[in-house]
Every structure is written in C-alpha cells, then in structure tokens.
mmCIF file of C-alpha atoms and ligand atoms in Angstrom:
data_model
loop_
_atom_site.group_PDB
_atom_site.id
_atom_site.type_symbol
_atom_site.label_atom_id
_atom_site.label_comp_id
_atom_site.label_asym_id
_atom_site.label_seq_id
_atom_site.Cartn_x
_atom_site.Cartn_y
_atom_site.Cartn_z
ATOM 1 C CA MET A 249 23.467 -4.156 -14.614
ATOM 2 C CA ALA A 250 21.384 -4.269 -11.424
ATOM 3 C CA GLN A 251 21.838 -6.818 -8.660
ATOM 4 C CA LEU A 252 18.827 -9.043 -8.333
ATOM 5 C CA ILE A 253 16.914 -8.988 -5.040
ATOM 6 C CA ASP A 254 15.917 -12.634 -4.824
ATOM 7 C CA GLY A 255 12.513 -12.559 -3.129
ATOM 8 C CA LYS A 256 12.117 -16.279 -3.520
ATOM 9 C CA ALA A 257 15.313 -16.992 -1.571
ATOM 10 C CA ILE A 258 14.693 -14.342 1.082
ATOM 11 C CA ALA A 259 11.114 -15.561 1.554
ATOM 12 C CA ALA A 260 12.453 -19.102 2.050
ATOM 13 C CA GLN A 261 14.737 -17.745 4.773
ATOM 14 C CA VAL A 262 11.807 -15.992 6.527
ATOM 15 C CA ARG A 263 9.687 -19.143 6.256
ATOM 16 C CA ALA A 264 12.510 -21.209 7.771
ATOM 17 C CA GLU A 265 12.631 -18.801 10.724
ATOM 18 C CA VAL A 266 8.861 -18.987 11.155
ATOM 19 C CA LYS A 267 9.020 -22.782 10.938
ATOM 20 C CA ALA A 268 11.620 -22.940 13.722
ATOM 21 C CA GLU A 269 9.580 -20.578 15.906
ATOM 22 C CA VAL A 270 6.385 -22.548 15.289
ATOM 23 C CA ALA A 271 8.223 -25.752 16.257
ATOM 24 C CA ALA A 272 9.474 -24.143 19.475
ATOM 25 C CA TRP A 273 5.987 -22.831 20.232
ATOM 26 C CA VAL A 274 4.470 -26.277 19.780
ATOM 27 C CA ALA A 275 7.304 -27.950 21.716
ATOM 28 C CA ALA A 276 6.479 -25.600 24.603
ATOM 29 C CA GLY A 277 3.046 -27.208 24.766
ATOM 30 C CA HIS A 278 0.916 -24.887 22.647
ATOM 31 C CA ARG A 279 -1.254 -26.002 19.760
ATOM 32 C CA ALA A 280 -0.116 -25.090 16.246
ATOM 33 C CA PRO A 281 -1.104 -21.601 15.026
ATOM 34 C CA HIS A 282 -4.304 -21.733 12.977
ATOM 35 C CA LEU A 283 -5.148 -19.560 9.977
ATOM 36 C CA ALA A 284 -8.613 -19.360 8.406
ATOM 37 C CA VAL A 285 -8.692 -18.070 4.837
ATOM 38 C CA ILE A 286 -11.930 -16.954 3.218
ATOM 39 C CA LEU A 287 -12.168 -17.049 -0.563
ATOM 40 C CA VAL A 288 -15.338 -15.864 -2.312
ATOM 41 C CA GLY A 289 -15.967 -16.578 -5.981
ATOM 42 C CA ASP A 290 -13.694 -18.066 -8.590
ATOM 43 C CA ASN A 291 -11.104 -15.480 -9.573
ATOM 44 C CA PRO A 292 -8.263 -17.762 -10.749
ATOM 45 C CA ALA A 293 -5.509 -15.427 -9.527
ATOM 46 C CA SER A 294 -7.061 -15.228 -6.043
ATOM 47 C CA ALA A 295 -7.455 -18.999 -5.930
ATOM 48 C CA SER A 296 -3.789 -19.422 -6.842
ATOM 49 C CA TYR A 297 -2.570 -16.920 -4.203
ATOM 50 C CA VAL A 298 -4.720 -18.607 -1.557
ATOM 51 C CA ARG A 299 -3.301 -21.999 -2.514
ATOM 52 C CA GLY A 300 0.171 -20.503 -2.178
ATOM 53 C CA LYS A 301 -0.701 -19.295 1.324
ATOM 54 C CA THR A 302 -2.176 -22.554 2.595
ATOM 55 C CA GLN A 303 0.636 -24.639 1.093
ATOM 56 C CA ALA A 304 3.268 -22.413 2.683
ATOM 57 C CA ALA A 305 1.381 -22.545 5.998
ATOM 58 C CA ALA A 306 1.448 -26.340 5.967
ATOM 59 C CA GLU A 307 5.191 -26.351 5.263
ATOM 60 C CA VAL A 308 5.964 -24.256 8.339
ATOM 61 C CA GLY A 309 3.597 -26.160 10.635
ATOM 62 C CA ILE A 310 0.729 -23.658 10.646
ATOM 63 C CA ALA A 311 -2.706 -25.266 10.429
ATOM 64 C CA SER A 312 -4.930 -23.613 7.869
ATOM 65 C CA GLU A 313 -8.353 -24.018 6.357
ATOM 66 C CA THR A 314 -9.774 -22.400 3.253
ATOM 67 C CA LEU A 315 -13.445 -21.521 3.400
ATOM 68 C CA HIS A 316 -14.400 -21.281 -0.247
ATOM 69 C CA PHE A 317 -17.785 -19.717 -0.993
ATOM 70 C CA ASP A 318 -19.821 -19.283 -4.127
ATOM 71 C CA THR A 319 -19.687 -15.820 -5.699
ATOM 72 C CA HIS A 320 -23.368 -15.272 -4.773
ATOM 73 C CA LEU A 321 -22.638 -15.398 -1.037
ATOM 74 C CA THR A 322 -24.350 -12.406 0.570
ATOM 75 C CA GLU A 323 -22.637 -9.817 2.712
ATOM 76 C CA ALA A 324 -24.758 -10.907 5.694
ATOM 77 C CA GLU A 325 -23.687 -14.520 5.227
ATOM 78 C CA LEU A 326 -20.043 -13.525 5.038
ATOM 79 C CA LEU A 327 -20.379 -11.382 8.177
ATOM 80 C CA ALA A 328 -21.938 -14.336 9.987
ATOM 81 C CA GLU A 329 -18.975 -16.505 8.942
ATOM 82 C CA ILE A 330 -16.526 -13.927 10.299
ATOM 83 C CA GLU A 331 -18.443 -13.720 13.566
ATOM 84 C CA ARG A 332 -18.171 -17.482 13.876
ATOM 85 C CA LEU A 333 -14.394 -17.383 13.284
ATOM 86 C CA ASN A 334 -13.990 -14.404 15.657
ATOM 87 C CA ALA A 335 -15.634 -16.469 18.400
ATOM 88 C CA ASP A 336 -13.748 -19.693 17.618
ATOM 89 C CA GLU A 337 -10.950 -19.973 20.186
ATOM 90 C CA SER A 338 -9.053 -22.402 17.943
ATOM 91 C CA VAL A 339 -8.662 -19.770 15.156
ATOM 92 C CA ASP A 340 -5.720 -17.360 15.524
ATOM 93 C CA GLY A 341 -5.791 -15.545 12.184
ATOM 94 C CA ILE A 342 -8.559 -14.627 9.745
ATOM 95 C CA LEU A 343 -7.840 -13.513 6.205
ATOM 96 C CA VAL A 344 -10.442 -12.514 3.612
ATOM 97 C CA GLN A 345 -8.799 -12.677 0.204
ATOM 98 C CA LEU A 346 -9.434 -9.567 -1.906
ATOM 99 C CA PRO A 347 -10.979 -8.577 -4.232
ATOM 100 C CA LEU A 348 -14.487 -9.503 -3.079
ATOM 101 C CA PRO A 349 -17.435 -9.658 -5.512
ATOM 102 C CA ALA A 350 -18.876 -6.198 -6.270
ATOM 103 C CA HIS A 351 -22.063 -6.728 -4.199
ATOM 104 C CA ILE A 352 -20.011 -7.052 -0.983
ATOM 105 C CA ASN A 353 -18.610 -3.947 0.692
ATOM 106 C CA PRO A 354 -15.003 -4.851 1.551
ATOM 107 C CA SER A 355 -14.700 -2.258 4.355
ATOM 108 C CA ARG A 356 -17.723 -3.647 6.140
ATOM 109 C CA ILE A 357 -16.157 -7.111 6.022
ATOM 110 C CA LEU A 358 -12.645 -6.103 7.052
ATOM 111 C CA HIS A 359 -13.984 -3.997 9.935
ATOM 112 C CA ALA A 360 -15.801 -7.061 11.303
ATOM 113 C CA ILE A 361 -12.603 -9.077 11.859
ATOM 114 C CA ARG A 362 -11.349 -8.930 15.447
ATOM 115 C CA PRO A 363 -8.162 -6.815 15.334
ATOM 116 C CA GLU A 364 -6.310 -9.515 17.321
ATOM 117 C CA LYS A 365 -7.025 -11.985 14.488
ATOM 118 C CA ASP A 366 -6.470 -9.500 11.641
ATOM 119 C CA VAL A 367 -3.269 -11.007 10.234
ATOM 120 C CA ASP A 368 -3.615 -8.883 7.062
ATOM 121 C CA GLY A 369 -3.456 -5.714 9.160
ATOM 122 C CA PHE A 370 -6.347 -4.178 7.213
ATOM 123 C CA HIS A 371 -8.638 -3.421 10.174
ATOM 124 C CA PRO A 372 -8.782 0.318 11.031
ATOM 125 C CA VAL A 373 -7.405 -0.415 14.510
ATOM 126 C CA ASN A 374 -4.253 -1.948 13.014
ATOM 127 C CA ALA A 375 -4.030 0.727 10.321
ATOM 128 C CA GLY A 376 -4.267 3.351 13.083
ATOM 129 C CA ARG A 377 -1.635 1.612 15.181
ATOM 130 C CA LEU A 378 0.703 1.569 12.181
ATOM 131 C CA LEU A 379 0.120 5.274 11.560
ATOM 132 C CA LEU A 380 0.897 6.057 15.208
ATOM 133 C CA GLY A 381 3.939 3.763 15.350
ATOM 134 C CA GLU A 382 2.269 1.504 17.935
ATOM 135 C CA PRO A 383 2.377 -2.307 18.048
ATOM 136 C CA GLY A 384 -0.072 -3.865 15.612
ATOM 137 C CA PHE A 385 -0.320 -6.140 12.606
ATOM 138 C CA VAL A 386 1.488 -4.716 9.585
ATOM 139 C CA PRO A 387 0.125 -5.655 6.135
ATOM 140 C CA ALA A 388 2.192 -8.464 4.648
ATOM 141 C CA THR A 389 3.217 -6.881 1.346
ATOM 142 C CA PRO A 390 4.692 -3.669 2.815
ATOM 143 C CA ALA A 391 6.280 -5.635 5.666
ATOM 144 C CA GLY A 392 7.735 -8.020 3.081
ATOM 145 C CA ILE A 393 9.217 -5.118 1.114
ATOM 146 C CA LEU A 394 10.926 -3.800 4.256
ATOM 147 C CA GLU A 395 12.360 -7.272 4.879
ATOM 148 C CA LEU A 396 13.687 -7.414 1.313
ATOM 149 C CA LEU A 397 15.512 -4.123 1.829
ATOM 150 C CA ARG A 398 16.803 -5.029 5.276
ATOM 151 C CA ARG A 399 18.008 -8.500 4.355
ATOM 152 C CA SER A 400 19.705 -7.183 1.211
ATOM 153 C CA GLY A 401 21.666 -4.737 3.358
ATOM 154 C CA ILE A 402 20.081 -1.716 1.680
ATOM 155 C CA GLU A 403 20.274 1.427 3.797
ATOM 156 C CA THR A 404 17.011 3.329 4.165
ATOM 157 C CA ALA A 405 17.932 6.050 6.661
ATOM 158 C CA GLY A 406 18.047 9.436 4.989
ATOM 159 C CA LYS A 407 17.262 7.944 1.590
ATOM 160 C CA HIS A 408 14.558 9.307 -0.676
ATOM 161 C CA ALA A 409 11.909 6.628 -1.145
ATOM 162 C CA VAL A 410 9.333 7.295 -3.847
ATOM 163 C CA VAL A 411 6.205 5.154 -3.594
ATOM 164 C CA VAL A 412 4.046 5.046 -6.708
ATOM 165 C CA GLY A 413 0.536 3.975 -5.688
ATOM 166 C CA ARG A 414 -1.699 4.870 -2.734
ATOM 167 C CA SER A 415 -3.737 1.729 -2.106
ATOM 168 C CA ASN A 416 -4.727 0.734 1.419
ATOM 169 C CA ILE A 417 -2.978 -2.610 0.902
ATOM 170 C CA VAL A 418 0.424 -1.429 -0.313
ATOM 171 C CA GLY A 419 1.159 2.235 -1.067
ATOM 172 C CA ARG A 420 -0.214 3.971 2.020
ATOM 173 C CA PRO A 421 0.980 1.510 4.694
ATOM 174 C CA LEU A 422 4.364 1.250 2.981
ATOM 175 C CA ALA A 423 4.809 5.026 2.996
ATOM 176 C CA VAL A 424 4.016 5.066 6.733
ATOM 177 C CA LEU A 425 6.440 2.196 7.433
ATOM 178 C CA LEU A 426 9.257 3.889 5.534
ATOM 179 C CA LEU A 427 8.807 6.942 7.762
ATOM 180 C CA GLN A 428 8.974 4.884 10.950
ATOM 181 C CA ARG A 429 11.814 5.574 13.365
ATOM 182 C CA GLY A 430 14.658 3.153 12.675
ATOM 183 C CA ILE A 431 13.817 3.085 8.975
ATOM 184 C CA ASP A 432 13.993 6.838 8.569
ATOM 185 C CA ALA A 433 13.467 7.294 4.845
ATOM 186 C CA THR A 434 12.249 10.552 3.333
ATOM 187 C CA VAL A 435 9.059 9.593 1.532
ATOM 188 C CA THR A 436 7.226 10.866 -1.529
ATOM 189 C CA VAL A 437 3.936 9.228 -2.480
ATOM 190 C CA CYS A 438 2.799 9.496 -6.106
ATOM 191 C CA HIS A 439 -0.433 8.311 -7.738
ATOM 192 C CA SER A 440 -2.539 8.490 -10.879
ATOM 193 C CA ARG A 441 -3.137 12.247 -10.521
ATOM 194 C CA THR A 442 0.501 13.171 -9.872
ATOM 195 C CA SER A 443 1.796 15.689 -12.389
ATOM 196 C CA ASN A 444 5.164 15.025 -13.923
ATOM 197 C CA LEU A 445 5.595 11.635 -12.312
ATOM 198 C CA ALA A 446 8.917 10.990 -14.032
ATOM 199 C CA ALA A 447 10.491 14.090 -12.467
ATOM 200 C CA LEU A 448 9.727 12.617 -9.026
ATOM 201 C CA THR A 449 10.636 8.993 -9.722
ATOM 202 C CA GLN A 450 13.975 10.170 -11.142
ATOM 203 C CA GLN A 451 14.830 11.513 -7.688
ATOM 204 C CA ALA A 452 14.266 8.186 -5.945
ATOM 205 C CA ASP A 453 17.062 6.344 -4.190
ATOM 206 C CA ILE A 454 14.439 3.665 -3.564
ATOM 207 C CA LEU A 455 11.581 3.427 -6.050
ATOM 208 C CA ILE A 456 8.553 1.289 -5.238
ATOM 209 C CA ALA A 457 6.092 0.584 -8.026
ATOM 210 C CA ALA A 458 2.619 -0.440 -6.807
ATOM 211 C CA ILE A 459 0.460 0.865 -9.618
ATOM 212 C CA GLY A 460 -1.094 -2.201 -11.195
ATOM 213 C CA GLN A 461 -0.153 -1.305 -14.775
ATOM 214 C CA PRO A 462 2.151 -3.620 -16.700
ATOM 215 C CA ARG A 463 5.644 -2.146 -17.380
ATOM 216 C CA TYR A 464 4.518 1.353 -16.365
ATOM 217 C CA ILE A 465 7.922 2.348 -14.965
ATOM 218 C CA THR A 466 10.338 2.758 -17.841
ATOM 219 C CA ALA A 467 14.113 3.219 -17.758
ATOM 220 C CA ASP A 468 13.948 6.995 -18.325
ATOM 221 C CA MET A 469 12.004 7.301 -15.042
ATOM 222 C CA VAL A 470 14.742 5.648 -12.980
ATOM 223 C CA ARG A 471 17.940 7.105 -11.599
ATOM 224 C CA ASP A 472 21.250 5.323 -12.218
ATOM 225 C CA GLY A 473 21.916 2.902 -9.379
ATOM 226 C CA ALA A 474 18.453 3.216 -7.768
ATOM 227 C CA VAL A 475 16.847 0.396 -5.792
ATOM 228 C CA VAL A 476 13.697 -0.653 -7.666
ATOM 229 C CA ILE A 477 10.982 -2.702 -5.953
ATOM 230 C CA ASP A 478 8.281 -4.013 -8.264
ATOM 231 C CA VAL A 479 5.011 -4.843 -6.485
ATOM 232 C CA GLY A 480 2.963 -5.376 -9.662
ATOM 233 C CA ILE A 481 1.666 -8.796 -10.663
ATOM 234 C CA ASN A 482 -0.044 -8.351 -14.020
ATOM 235 C CA ARG A 483 -1.187 -11.223 -16.172
ATOM 236 C CA VAL A 484 -0.556 -10.424 -19.835
ATOM 237 C CA GLU A 485 -1.702 -12.690 -22.633
ATOM 238 C CA ASP A 486 1.051 -14.781 -24.149
ATOM 239 C CA PRO A 487 -0.013 -17.560 -26.510
ATOM 240 C CA ALA A 488 3.569 -18.869 -26.510
ATOM 241 C CA HIS A 489 3.292 -19.594 -22.780
ATOM 242 C CA PRO A 490 1.827 -22.927 -21.615
ATOM 243 C CA ARG A 491 -0.681 -21.159 -19.326
ATOM 244 C CA GLY A 492 -1.683 -18.666 -22.059
ATOM 245 C CA TYR A 493 -0.435 -15.728 -20.019
ATOM 246 C CA ARG A 494 2.751 -14.409 -18.487
ATOM 247 C CA LEU A 495 3.313 -12.434 -15.287
ATOM 248 C CA VAL A 496 4.884 -9.015 -15.640
ATOM 249 C CA GLY A 497 5.451 -6.349 -13.041
ATOM 250 C CA ASP A 498 4.740 -2.626 -13.017
ATOM 251 C CA VAL A 499 8.366 -2.105 -14.062
ATOM 252 C CA ASP A 500 9.831 -2.609 -17.525
ATOM 253 C CA PHE A 501 12.323 -5.086 -16.085
ATOM 254 C CA GLU A 502 14.463 -5.620 -19.161
ATOM 255 C CA ALA A 503 15.337 -1.950 -19.630
ATOM 256 C CA VAL A 504 15.226 -0.815 -15.991
ATOM 257 C CA SER A 505 17.541 -3.621 -14.818
ATOM 258 C CA GLN A 506 20.234 -2.119 -17.080
ATOM 259 C CA LYS A 507 20.097 1.099 -15.121
ATOM 260 C CA ALA A 508 19.076 0.277 -11.535
ATOM 261 C CA GLY A 509 21.503 -0.745 -8.800
ATOM 262 C CA TRP A 510 19.107 -3.318 -7.335
ATOM 263 C CA ILE A 511 15.854 -4.710 -8.676
ATOM 264 C CA THR A 512 13.209 -7.273 -7.735
ATOM 265 C CA PRO A 513 11.961 -9.667 -10.422
ATOM 266 C CA VAL A 514 8.340 -10.650 -11.125
ATOM 267 C CA PRO A 515 7.632 -13.414 -10.364
ATOM 268 C CA GLY A 516 10.006 -14.249 -7.518
ATOM 269 C CA GLY A 517 10.221 -10.810 -5.914
ATOM 270 C CA VAL A 518 7.616 -9.277 -3.633
ATOM 271 C CA GLY A 519 4.943 -12.000 -4.132
ATOM 272 C CA PRO A 520 6.673 -14.746 -2.119
ATOM 273 C CA MET A 521 7.468 -12.206 0.633
ATOM 274 C CA THR A 522 3.754 -11.391 1.004
ATOM 275 C CA ILE A 523 3.123 -15.040 1.782
ATOM 276 C CA ALA A 524 6.104 -15.380 4.153
ATOM 277 C CA LEU A 525 5.124 -12.305 6.170
ATOM 278 C CA LEU A 526 1.517 -13.504 6.399
ATOM 279 C CA LEU A 527 2.855 -16.669 8.035
ATOM 280 C CA ARG A 528 4.893 -14.600 10.471
ATOM 281 C CA ASN A 529 1.829 -12.514 11.346
ATOM 282 C CA THR A 530 -0.145 -15.712 11.948
ATOM 283 C CA LEU A 531 2.520 -17.025 14.323
ATOM 284 C CA TYR A 532 2.470 -13.677 16.126
ATOM 285 C CA ALA A 533 -1.346 -13.817 16.337
ATOM 286 C CA ALA A 534 -1.086 -17.201 18.049
ATOM 287 C CA GLN A 535 1.575 -15.850 20.403
ATOM 288 C CA GLN A 536 -0.467 -12.656 20.839
ATOM 289 C CA ARG A 537 2.565 -10.636 19.920
ATOM 290 C CA TYR A 538 1.088 -7.904 17.810
ATOM 291 C CA THR A 539 4.300 -6.297 16.735
ATOM 292 C CA TYR A 540 7.628 -6.533 15.176
ATOM 293 C CA THR A 541 10.189 -3.828 14.913
ATOM 294 C CA TYR A 542 12.667 -3.298 12.169
ATOM 295 C CA LYS A 543 16.343 -2.870 12.822
ATOM 296 C CA ALA A 544 17.932 -0.010 10.997
ATOM 297 C CA ARG A 545 21.013 -2.105 10.257
ATOM 298 C CA PRO A 546 20.975 -5.330 8.224
ATOM 299 C CA LEU A 547 21.000 -8.661 10.071
HETATM 300 N N1 L34 B 172 -6.695 -10.053 1.909
HETATM 301 N N2 L34 B 172 -6.018 -9.996 -0.292
HETATM 302 C C1 L34 B 172 -5.715 -10.052 1.015
HETATM 303 N N3 L34 B 172 -4.427 -10.089 1.465
HETATM 304 C C2 L34 B 172 -3.402 -10.097 0.582
HETATM 305 O O1 L34 B 172 -2.147 -10.080 1.025
HETATM 306 C C3 L34 B 172 -3.679 -10.062 -0.786
HETATM 307 N N4 L34 B 172 -2.694 -10.129 -1.752
HETATM 308 C C4 L34 B 172 -2.862 -9.357 -2.971
HETATM 309 C C5 L34 B 172 -4.243 -9.706 -3.547
HETATM 310 N N5 L34 B 172 -5.272 -9.845 -2.530
HETATM 311 C C6 L34 B 172 -5.001 -9.988 -1.201
HETATM 312 C C7 L34 B 172 -1.971 -11.231 -2.014
HETATM 313 O O2 L34 B 172 -1.941 -12.205 -1.276
HETATM 314 C C8 L34 B 172 -1.729 -9.892 -3.827
HETATM 315 N N6 L34 B 172 -1.308 -11.105 -3.177
HETATM 316 C C9 L34 B 172 -0.344 -11.989 -3.701
HETATM 317 C C10 L34 B 172 0.184 -13.036 -2.956
HETATM 318 C C11 L34 B 172 1.130 -13.895 -3.478
HETATM 319 C C12 L34 B 172 1.573 -13.731 -4.757
HETATM 320 C C13 L34 B 172 1.066 -12.699 -5.511
HETATM 321 C C14 L34 B 172 0.112 -11.832 -4.978
HETATM 322 C C15 L34 B 172 2.586 -14.676 -5.321
HETATM 323 O O3 L34 B 172 2.815 -15.715 -4.765
HETATM 324 N N7 L34 B 172 3.199 -14.345 -6.456
HETATM 325 C C16 L34 B 172 4.170 -15.199 -7.117
HETATM 326 C C17 L34 B 172 3.655 -15.712 -8.442
HETATM 327 C C18 L34 B 172 2.359 -16.411 -8.329
HETATM 328 C C19 L34 B 172 1.848 -16.902 -9.670
HETATM 329 O O4 L34 B 172 2.587 -17.606 -10.353
HETATM 330 O O5 L34 B 172 0.708 -16.571 -10.024
HETATM 331 C C20 L34 B 172 5.427 -14.363 -7.382
HETATM 332 O O6 L34 B 172 6.493 -14.951 -7.518
HETATM 333 O O7 L34 B 172 5.303 -13.133 -7.485
#
C-alpha cells in the first residue's frame, strides 16, 4: 500500500512560508504584492480554479483582482488589457487563465505579458531561461511537483523519471526541471504517439501522469514501489455526487495505490500545489527575484 503524498498539507506549508515572507516584505515598508488574473468566458472549472487562486492570495496577504471578460472579448481587446497591466506599476504579476476561447490565439496573448510579470512562466523568455538553467519564472504546476518530491524526502538524483505528456504547461517544463543540476533525474518523456507506453512507464522510479485522460495509468503500467504523481484533474459524471460530477486523476488510484510506493491523490495532490507555487512566484515578482533553486536534499 502506497504512502500518500498529501498535496493539501504540503501546499498549506508553502502558503504559510509565503505568508510569512509577504508579512516581512510589507513590514519592511513595501506595498503588498499584487496579482492580476484575467478570466475570459464562463468555463466553470476555470472559474473555480481562479477563485481558488484569489482566495489563497488573500489568505497570504497578496492583493489580487480578477478581470472577468465575456467570451466574445476580441484578441485586440485582450491585448490592450495586458498592455494596460504591463504598464501599471502597481501590478506585479499577470496571469491569463487557460484555456482561452477558440477565437483568441493563446501564444499571441502569453507573448504580450512582460516577462518580469509572467508569474505563470509561460512567456518564451521564461521558457528559454528554464531550458538554459537560468533564473526565471518556473510554471507553477511543475514547480509544485518538484516541491512535493523534495518535501516528501524523495530522492531524484540518478532516478528514472518518466513523464507522460508533453504540454507546454506541464510535461515539457517538468522534464527540463527534472534534468536540472541538483535534481539530476534521468528523464523519459512519453506522449500520445509513444509506442509501447507501458514498457516505458514500467521502468519509472518516478512516474508523472499529465495526459488529461481519466484513469489512463493502470496498475500493470506501474513498477512495484514507484513514486506516482497524478497531474490529471478530470471531471467525470457521477449522479450520486452532489455536484453531479467527481474529480478523477489520470491514474487509476484505487489499483495503482496498491502497488506504488508513494502516490498523490486527486483532489488534494498537485492541484493545491499549483496554487501555492503561483503565490510564491507572485511574491518573487514583487521582490523582483526571478528565481528559486531546488536543493537536492530534503529540507
Ligand atoms: N494560465 N491556466 C494558467 N495557469 C495555470 O496554472 C492553469 N492551471 C491549469 C488550467 N489552466 C491554467 C491551473 O491553475 C490547471 N490549474 C489548476 C489549479 C488548481 C486546481 C486544479 C487545476 C485545484 O485547486 N484543484 C483542486 C480541486 C479543485 C476542484 O475541486 O475543482 C485539487 O485538489 O486538485
């Protein structure tokens, strides 16, 4: 039976650290860090994640505002809004919640955010810095996964990490982070066109599932004692549930938790870490500290 990696508890610890640092920053005479979140349209999941972000910001003393626009907002209008926030000296961090409506080109929007305010780390300048191992903003979900491993005392050096998924938000940046000096994993990246996926996942000491398919990773794909990190947040219909749906990950938790050594639950795993690390990035944006480094050894 796997040990649970309690993302909810670890995220609370990170938030407490951010809260203390924000308090010290403000006590030193600075204004509170300020995050602007842009939400376009009415995707209920996006609205709920954004609420989670602004609520968590308030709890740690970060000022935030949500700019909520109708789904018909044009790309030009959104670009104008970003230009306004780029120029606003009182705004430290800008986040555009994804996905955007189909008529808006997400790259064009993300490229318009000043890299110094890009707390999501999605701007090509920050992506390039990450690739080169230079100081920059690291996307919150991959950074959160590294914190989960580090704070659980899980060794990464010399381990075989298998990342399933190659998105710009999770898979790719995570693979690059795992290779970073001080983390020192050996990394395999798999995706929808990988042949014989199971043969690769079975070799993982650390298996990260970021596919976006409910319960895609089954027990036969996992090595005994492996560390399994489930990034998926899939809503599946469940009439028995008060909300009419249930959240399940990309991992078949029930079966895989019998075999893995460590596992993250959904909900309560990676999701809360994404929010906690966004807050940390926002504090760093205010402090103009565009980096953090990971220690190879646990805290
Ligand atoms: N720009 N877009 C931008 N940045 C991001 O970092 C995100 N992401 C992903 C979607 N779009 C984005 C998020 O914020 C996914 N994501 C996210 C954030 C938080 C949670 C899930 C996804 C989260 O809080 N999950 C909870 C359950 C929430 C619920 O009940 O619905 C959990 O325990 O997993």
